[in-house]
């Protein structure tokens, strides 16, 4: 590559030498070249004059050197961009919060532009008082803020029959994790009065969006009253248009398809609608040709985001940070194990912080890489005691006909050069 990468390599080595001197465990990372490094000894352009003023970026974008950290599509999957999918660059992110600007999108009839002033949310059906809320109305109910992942049921769906897409972004990038602010669905249902509906057992809500597809889904009342949210902020700011501005439904731990964007109507019913999105789609065909339905929960899953095919090891042997994401729709992640040898032996990774229910967890495993090939795997455990299955275990139960709900353990083969590829081990 260019001069500048060589330069930053040199300054990194200098840093590592400093770290070793203070007793950190990075001693073997390389000799220092601090002496004579113009980046240290010379006054640089950026220090010789003034930087940008505070009026240069009223709303900031990532610096130009990060312009590869973007949503991407897979050409053969993206027949048209209106009814389609793109993928979060999870390989290049760290921490747990997904910036809205690069969080994957899935729309069935394109992303619509809906002004707050034109927004209406209706609650009708088996309620005391059918109601219509404006956006301003919603802002006056008691508010909550909570962080959840949204995973499309089809995430990793192209990998059912074998290793196919080469990159964590493509195999596992139909996921994002945001801090949502809004009101609970329970608050609004209570406002409309659920009592007239009598016994709540067996009741459902049917939720639909304002876009042409409407993406209607039926949700059991227990879930609706438990933790669903009517969200109008994500990561502190207004929802982006592509994520449902001004209001979307949040259905923690359940498949992304139920998180209706541009939410416009909630009907309380005594049975599910059996809409297109819950019959011909989002059902799982088994080996014998029958289909599972109402497979709402996203089971525990994990992925090593680096190293990975888009994130090869470029620094040679020595200290290596292995990192990734884990999540469970059934609760909080309690542990993540990492294997370097395709699942023969496992080591427990470090969680960046204790797992939160139905939110992404970040894990790290710091190793001293000897430069030999690895078959990297990660396996998540949640607080129900569930352990992420191997692909073989999953196929034994579910066959090969499914698209949705593939939470099998992923393998990256890393060769001696540090390049990684999507493979399967038997
Ligand atoms: N109104 C509406 N809601 C929708 C969809 C849609 O097309 N229209 N797509 C669904 C699907 S399949 C998924 S995976 C998530 C994607 O949310 P995102 O685009 O914010 O990532 O939204 C869901 N909600
Ligand atoms: Mo989806």
Coordinates of C-alpha atoms and ligand atoms in Angstrom, one line a residue:
X1 CA 0.0 0.0 0.0
X2 CA 1.0 3.6 0.3
X3 CA 3.5 5.6 2.3
X4 CA 0.9 6.6 4.9
X5 CA 0.1 3.0 5.9
X6 CA 3.8 2.3 6.3
X7 CA 4.1 5.4 8.5
X8 CA 1.2 4.5 10.7
X9 CA 2.7 1.0 11.0
X10 CA 5.9 2.5 12.3
X11 CA 4.1 4.7 14.8
X12 CA 2.1 1.7 16.0
X13 CA 5.3 -0.2 16.6
X14 CA 6.6 2.7 18.6
X15 CA 3.5 2.7 20.7
X16 CA 3.8 -1.1 21.3
X17 CA 7.3 -0.7 22.5
X18 CA 6.1 1.9 25.0
X19 CA 3.4 -0.5 26.1
X20 CA 5.9 -3.2 26.7
X21 CA 8.1 -1.0 28.8
X22 CA 5.1 -0.3 31.1
X23 CA 4.6 -4.0 31.6
X24 CA 1.8 -4.6 29.1
X25 CA 1.7 -7.9 27.4
X26 CA 2.5 -6.7 23.9
X27 CA 6.3 -6.9 24.0
X28 CA 6.8 -9.2 21.1
X29 CA 4.8 -7.1 18.6
X30 CA 7.9 -5.7 16.9
X31 CA 11.0 -3.5 17.1
X32 CA 10.5 0.2 17.6
X33 CA 11.4 2.6 14.8
X34 CA 10.7 5.7 16.7
X35 CA 14.1 7.2 16.1
X36 CA 14.1 9.4 13.0
X37 CA 10.4 8.9 12.4
X38 CA 9.3 12.2 10.8
X39 CA 5.8 11.7 12.2
X40 CA 7.5 12.2 15.6
X41 CA 10.4 14.5 14.8
X42 CA 8.8 16.8 12.2
X43 CA 6.0 19.4 12.6
X44 CA 3.2 18.0 10.5
X45 CA 0.8 20.0 8.3
X46 CA -2.1 19.4 10.7
X47 CA -0.2 21.1 13.5
X48 CA 1.3 23.9 11.4
X49 CA -2.0 25.7 10.6
X50 CA -5.6 25.9 11.8
X51 CA -8.2 23.1 11.6
X52 CA -11.8 23.4 10.5
X53 CA -14.1 25.8 12.4
X54 CA -17.1 24.7 14.4
X55 CA -19.4 25.7 11.5
X56 CA -17.8 23.3 9.0
X57 CA -19.9 20.3 10.0
X58 CA -23.3 21.2 11.5
X59 CA -24.1 17.5 11.3
X60 CA -21.0 15.3 11.1
X61 CA -20.3 12.5 8.7
X62 CA -17.5 9.9 9.2
X63 CA -14.1 11.1 8.1
X64 CA -13.2 10.2 4.5
X65 CA -10.7 7.5 5.5
X66 CA -13.7 5.5 6.8
X67 CA -15.7 5.6 3.6
X68 CA -15.5 1.8 3.3
X69 CA -17.5 1.3 6.4
X70 CA -20.9 1.3 4.6
X71 CA -23.9 -0.8 4.0
X72 CA -23.4 -3.2 1.1
X73 CA -25.6 -5.3 -1.0
X74 CA -25.0 -8.7 -2.6
X75 CA -25.6 -8.3 -6.3
X76 CA -27.4 -11.6 -6.9
X77 CA -29.6 -11.1 -3.9
X78 CA -30.6 -7.5 -4.8
X79 CA -32.9 -8.1 -7.8
X80 CA -34.2 -4.6 -7.3
X81 CA -33.4 -2.0 -4.7
X82 CA -37.1 -1.3 -3.7
X83 CA -38.0 -4.7 -2.3
X84 CA -34.6 -5.5 -0.9
X85 CA -31.9 -5.8 1.7
X86 CA -28.5 -4.4 2.5
X87 CA -26.1 -5.4 5.2
X88 CA -24.5 -3.7 8.2
X89 CA -20.7 -3.5 8.1
X90 CA -20.4 -5.4 11.3
X91 CA -16.9 -6.5 10.4
X92 CA -15.7 -2.9 10.7
X93 CA -17.7 -1.8 13.8
X94 CA -16.8 -2.3 17.4
X95 CA -18.7 -1.9 20.7
X96 CA -22.4 -2.8 20.5
X97 CA -24.4 0.2 19.2
X98 CA -25.0 0.3 15.5
X99 CA -24.9 3.9 14.0
X100 CA -28.2 4.5 12.1
X101 CA -26.1 5.7 9.1
X102 CA -24.9 2.1 8.3
X103 CA -27.5 -0.1 10.0
X104 CA -28.9 -2.6 7.5
X105 CA -32.2 -1.8 5.8
X106 CA -35.0 -4.2 4.6
X107 CA -38.0 -2.8 2.9
X108 CA -40.7 -4.5 1.0
X109 CA -41.9 -1.5 -1.0
X110 CA -39.1 1.0 -0.5
X111 CA -38.5 3.5 2.3
X112 CA -41.2 6.2 2.5
X113 CA -41.0 9.9 3.4
X114 CA -43.6 10.6 6.1
X115 CA -43.7 14.0 7.9
X116 CA -44.5 14.1 11.6
X117 CA -47.4 16.4 10.8
X118 CA -48.9 13.8 8.5
X119 CA -48.3 10.9 11.0
X120 CA -51.4 9.2 12.5
X121 CA -51.4 6.0 14.6
X122 CA -54.8 4.2 15.0
X123 CA -55.7 1.7 17.6
X124 CA -58.9 -0.1 16.8
X125 CA -60.6 -3.5 17.1
X126 CA -61.4 -5.0 20.5
X127 CA -60.8 -1.9 22.7
X128 CA -63.0 0.3 24.7
X129 CA -62.3 3.4 22.7
X130 CA -60.7 3.3 19.3
X131 CA -58.1 6.1 19.2
X132 CA -56.0 8.0 16.7
X133 CA -52.7 9.5 17.9
X134 CA -50.7 12.2 16.3
X135 CA -47.0 12.3 16.7
X136 CA -47.3 15.1 19.3
X137 CA -49.8 12.9 21.2
X138 CA -47.2 10.2 21.4
X139 CA -44.6 12.6 22.9
X140 CA -46.9 13.3 25.9
X141 CA -47.0 9.7 27.2
X142 CA -44.5 8.5 29.8
X143 CA -41.4 7.6 28.0
X144 CA -38.9 4.7 28.2
X145 CA -35.4 4.2 26.7
X146 CA -34.0 0.7 26.1
X147 CA -31.4 -1.0 23.8
X148 CA -32.3 -4.0 21.6
X149 CA -31.0 -5.8 18.6
X150 CA -33.1 -6.2 15.5
X151 CA -32.2 -9.3 13.5
X152 CA -34.0 -10.1 10.2
X153 CA -35.2 -13.7 10.3
X154 CA -33.3 -14.3 7.0
X155 CA -30.0 -13.3 8.5
X156 CA -27.5 -16.1 7.6
X157 CA -30.3 -17.6 5.5
X158 CA -28.0 -18.0 2.4
X159 CA -25.7 -20.3 4.5
X160 CA -28.2 -23.2 5.1
X161 CA -26.9 -25.5 2.4
X162 CA -23.2 -24.6 2.9
X163 CA -20.7 -21.8 3.2
X164 CA -21.5 -19.2 0.6
X165 CA -21.0 -15.5 1.2
X166 CA -17.5 -14.4 2.1
X167 CA -17.7 -11.8 4.9
X168 CA -19.4 -11.3 8.3
X169 CA -21.2 -8.3 6.8
X170 CA -22.9 -10.6 4.3
X171 CA -23.4 -13.8 6.4
X172 CA -24.5 -12.0 9.6
X173 CA -25.1 -8.3 8.7
X174 CA -28.9 -8.3 8.7
X175 CA -28.7 -7.1 12.3
X176 CA -28.4 -3.8 14.2
X177 CA -28.6 -2.8 17.8
X178 CA -29.9 0.6 18.9
X179 CA -31.0 2.5 21.9
X180 CA -34.7 3.2 21.4
X181 CA -36.8 5.9 23.0
X182 CA -40.5 5.9 22.9
X183 CA -43.6 4.7 24.8
X184 CA -44.5 1.2 25.6
X185 CA -47.2 -0.5 23.5
X186 CA -48.9 -1.4 26.8
X187 CA -49.3 2.3 27.6
X188 CA -51.2 3.0 24.4
X189 CA -53.3 -0.2 24.6
X190 CA -54.3 0.7 28.1
X191 CA -55.2 4.2 26.9
X192 CA -57.5 2.7 24.4
X193 CA -58.9 0.5 27.2
X194 CA -58.4 -3.2 27.0
X195 CA -61.1 -4.1 29.5
X196 CA -63.9 -4.3 27.1
X197 CA -61.9 -6.9 25.3
X198 CA -62.5 -9.1 28.4
X199 CA -60.1 -11.9 28.9
X200 CA -56.8 -11.1 27.2
X201 CA -55.9 -14.7 26.8
X202 CA -55.9 -15.6 23.2
X203 CA -56.0 -12.0 22.0
X204 CA -53.7 -10.7 19.3
X205 CA -52.7 -7.3 17.9
X206 CA -52.3 -6.9 14.2
X207 CA -49.8 -4.2 13.3
X208 CA -49.3 -2.6 10.0
X209 CA -47.1 0.2 8.4
X210 CA -48.0 3.2 6.2
X211 CA -45.9 2.0 3.3
X212 CA -47.5 0.3 0.3
X213 CA -46.4 -3.2 1.5
X214 CA -48.0 -2.5 5.0
X215 CA -45.9 -5.4 6.2
X216 CA -48.8 -6.6 8.5
X217 CA -48.0 -9.0 11.3
X218 CA -50.0 -10.6 14.2
X219 CA -48.4 -10.4 17.6
X220 CA -49.8 -12.3 20.7
X221 CA -51.2 -10.0 23.3
X222 CA -48.8 -11.4 26.0
X223 CA -45.8 -10.1 24.0
X224 CA -47.6 -6.8 23.1
X225 CA -48.1 -6.1 26.8
X226 CA -44.7 -7.4 27.9
X227 CA -42.0 -5.3 26.3
X228 CA -43.0 -3.9 22.8
X229 CA -42.3 -0.3 22.2
X230 CA -43.6 2.5 20.0
X231 CA -40.2 4.1 19.2
X232 CA -39.5 7.5 17.8
X233 CA -35.9 7.9 18.6
X234 CA -32.9 5.6 18.0
X235 CA -29.5 6.3 19.5
X236 CA -30.7 9.6 20.8
X237 CA -31.9 11.1 17.5
X238 CA -35.0 10.8 15.3
X239 CA -35.3 7.5 13.5
X240 CA -33.8 7.7 10.0
X241 CA -36.4 7.5 7.2
X242 CA -35.1 4.1 6.3
X243 CA -35.8 2.7 9.8
X244 CA -39.4 4.0 9.9
X245 CA -39.4 7.8 10.6
X246 CA -41.3 9.0 12.5
X247 CA -42.4 5.9 14.4
X248 CA -41.6 2.2 14.4
X249 CA -42.6 -0.8 16.4
X250 CA -39.9 -2.5 18.6
X251 CA -40.5 -6.2 19.3
X252 CA -37.5 -7.2 21.5
X253 CA -35.9 -10.5 20.7
X254 CA -38.3 -11.3 17.9
X255 CA -37.7 -11.5 14.2
X256 CA -37.1 -8.1 12.5
X257 CA -40.1 -8.5 10.2
X258 CA -42.4 -7.9 13.1
X259 CA -40.8 -4.5 13.9
X260 CA -43.2 -2.6 11.7
X261 CA -41.8 0.7 10.3
X262 CA -43.9 3.8 9.7
X263 CA -46.4 2.2 12.1
X264 CA -49.9 3.3 11.3
X265 CA -52.4 0.9 12.8
X266 CA -52.8 -1.6 15.7
X267 CA -55.9 -3.7 15.7
X268 CA -56.8 -5.8 18.7
X269 CA -58.2 -9.1 17.5
X270 CA -59.2 -12.5 18.9
X271 CA -57.2 -14.4 16.4
X272 CA -54.1 -13.9 14.2
X273 CA -54.6 -12.5 10.7
X274 CA -52.4 -15.2 8.9
X275 CA -51.1 -12.4 6.6
X276 CA -48.7 -13.0 3.8
X277 CA -45.8 -12.1 6.0
X278 CA -46.6 -14.9 8.4
X279 CA -47.7 -17.7 6.0
X280 CA -46.0 -17.6 2.6
X281 CA -43.1 -15.8 4.2
X282 CA -41.3 -16.1 7.6
X283 CA -42.3 -19.8 8.0
X284 CA -39.7 -22.5 7.9
X285 CA -40.1 -25.5 5.6
X286 CA -38.8 -28.7 7.2
X287 CA -37.2 -31.8 5.6
X288 CA -40.6 -33.5 5.3
X289 CA -42.2 -30.5 3.5
X290 CA -44.3 -29.3 6.4
X291 CA -43.6 -25.8 7.7
X292 CA -43.0 -24.4 11.2
X293 CA -44.9 -21.2 11.8
X294 CA -45.0 -18.5 14.5
X295 CA -41.2 -18.9 14.9
X296 CA -40.8 -15.4 16.3
X297 CA -37.9 -15.6 18.7
X298 CA -34.3 -15.2 17.4
X299 CA -32.3 -17.9 19.2
X300 CA -28.8 -17.2 20.7
X301 CA -26.2 -16.6 18.0
X302 CA -22.7 -15.2 17.7
X303 CA -20.2 -14.2 15.0
X304 CA -16.5 -13.4 15.0
X305 CA -16.4 -10.0 13.2
X306 CA -12.6 -9.8 13.2
X307 CA -10.6 -11.5 12.0
X308 CA -13.0 -12.4 9.2
X309 CA -12.9 -12.4 5.4
X310 CA -13.2 -8.6 5.2
X311 CA -10.8 -8.1 8.1
X312 CA -7.7 -10.2 7.5
X313 CA -4.8 -10.2 10.0
X314 CA -2.3 -7.7 8.5
X315 CA 0.2 -7.4 11.4
X316 CA 1.7 -10.9 11.4
X317 CA 2.0 -13.1 14.4
X318 CA 2.0 -12.0 18.0
X319 CA -0.8 -10.3 19.9
X320 CA -4.1 -10.6 18.1
X321 CA -7.5 -9.3 19.2
X322 CA -10.3 -11.7 18.2
X323 CA -13.7 -10.0 18.6
X324 CA -17.3 -10.4 17.7
X325 CA -20.9 -10.1 18.6
X326 CA -23.4 -12.3 20.5
X327 CA -27.1 -12.0 21.1
X328 CA -30.2 -13.9 22.2
X329 CA -33.9 -13.2 21.7
X330 CA -34.6 -15.2 24.8
X331 CA -32.6 -13.2 27.3
X332 CA -29.1 -12.0 28.1
X333 CA -25.8 -13.4 26.8
X334 CA -24.0 -15.0 29.7
X335 CA -20.8 -16.4 28.0
X336 CA -19.2 -16.7 24.6
X337 CA -16.6 -19.4 23.8
X338 CA -14.1 -19.1 21.0
X339 CA -12.4 -22.0 19.2
X340 CA -9.2 -21.7 17.1
X341 CA -9.4 -25.3 15.9
X342 CA -12.9 -25.7 14.5
X343 CA -14.7 -26.6 17.7
X344 CA -12.3 -29.2 19.1
X345 CA -11.2 -27.0 22.0
X346 CA -12.8 -23.8 23.4
X347 CA -11.7 -20.9 25.5
X348 CA -14.0 -18.4 27.2
X349 CA -14.0 -15.0 25.7
X350 CA -14.3 -11.7 27.7
X351 CA -17.6 -9.9 27.5
X352 CA -17.1 -6.1 27.2
X353 CA -19.9 -5.7 29.7
X354 CA -22.4 -8.0 31.3
X355 CA -25.0 -9.2 28.7
X356 CA -28.3 -7.2 28.5
X357 CA -31.5 -8.9 27.6
X358 CA -32.2 -9.0 23.9
X359 CA -29.3 -6.7 23.1
X360 CA -25.9 -7.2 21.4
X361 CA -23.0 -8.3 23.5
X362 CA -19.4 -7.6 22.4
X363 CA -16.8 -10.2 23.2
X364 CA -13.0 -10.2 23.0
X365 CA -10.4 -12.9 23.1
X366 CA -6.7 -11.7 23.2
X367 CA -4.3 -14.4 21.9
X368 CA -0.7 -14.6 21.0
X369 CA -1.0 -15.8 17.4
X370 CA 1.8 -18.2 16.4
X371 CA 1.1 -17.7 12.7
X372 CA -0.4 -21.1 12.0
X373 CA -3.8 -21.6 10.4
X374 CA -6.9 -21.4 12.5
X375 CA -10.5 -22.5 12.1
X376 CA -12.2 -19.7 14.2
X377 CA -15.6 -20.3 15.7
X378 CA -17.6 -18.6 18.4
X379 CA -20.5 -20.1 20.4
X380 CA -23.0 -18.1 22.5
X381 CA -24.8 -19.0 25.7
X382 CA -27.8 -17.2 27.2
X383 CA -29.3 -17.0 30.6
X384 CA -31.9 -19.7 29.8
X385 CA -28.9 -22.1 29.6
X386 CA -29.3 -22.4 25.8
X387 CA -26.1 -23.0 23.8
X388 CA -25.7 -22.0 20.2
X389 CA -25.8 -25.1 18.0
X390 CA -23.4 -26.3 15.3
X391 CA -24.6 -26.1 11.8
X392 CA -24.8 -29.9 11.8
X393 CA -27.0 -30.0 14.9
X394 CA -29.3 -27.4 13.4
X395 CA -29.6 -29.2 10.1
X396 CA -30.4 -32.5 11.9
X397 CA -33.4 -30.9 13.4
X398 CA -34.5 -28.5 10.6
X399 CA -33.3 -30.0 7.4
X400 CA -31.9 -28.0 4.5
X401 CA -35.1 -26.3 3.2
X402 CA -35.2 -23.3 5.6
X403 CA -34.1 -19.8 4.9
X404 CA -35.0 -18.2 8.3
X405 CA -33.6 -18.7 11.8
X406 CA -30.2 -20.0 10.9
X407 CA -28.2 -19.6 14.2
X408 CA -25.6 -22.2 13.6
X409 CA -21.9 -21.7 14.5
X410 CA -19.9 -20.0 11.8
X411 CA -16.4 -21.0 10.9
X412 CA -13.7 -18.7 9.4
X413 CA -10.6 -20.4 8.1
X414 CA -7.5 -18.1 8.7
X415 CA -4.4 -19.1 6.8
X416 CA -0.8 -18.4 7.7
X417 CA -0.9 -15.1 5.7
X418 CA -3.8 -14.0 7.9
X419 CA -6.4 -14.2 5.2
X420 CA -9.8 -15.5 6.3
X421 CA -12.5 -17.4 4.4
X422 CA -16.0 -18.7 5.0
X423 CA -15.8 -22.5 5.4
X424 CA -17.5 -25.3 7.2
X425 CA -15.9 -28.0 9.3
X426 CA -17.5 -31.4 9.7
Ligands
LIG1 N1 -43.7 -1.1 7.2 C1 -42.7 -1.9 7.0 N2 -42.1 -2.4 8.1 C2 -41.1 -3.3 8.0 C3 -40.6 -3.7 6.8 C4 -41.2 -3.2 5.6 O1 -40.9 -3.5 4.5 N3 -42.3 -2.3 5.8 N4 -39.6 -4.7 6.7 C5 -39.4 -5.5 7.9 C6 -38.3 -6.4 7.9 S1 -38.4 -7.9 7.0 C7 -37.2 -6.2 8.7 S2 -35.9 -7.3 8.8 C8 -37.1 -4.9 9.4 C9 -35.8 -4.2 9.0 O2 -35.7 -3.0 9.7 P1 -34.6 -1.9 9.2 O3 -34.9 -1.6 7.8 O4 -34.7 -0.8 10.2 O5 -33.3 -2.6 9.4 O6 -38.2 -4.1 9.3 C10 -39.4 -4.7 9.2 N5 -40.5 -3.8 9.2
LIG2 MO1 -36.6 -9.2 7.6

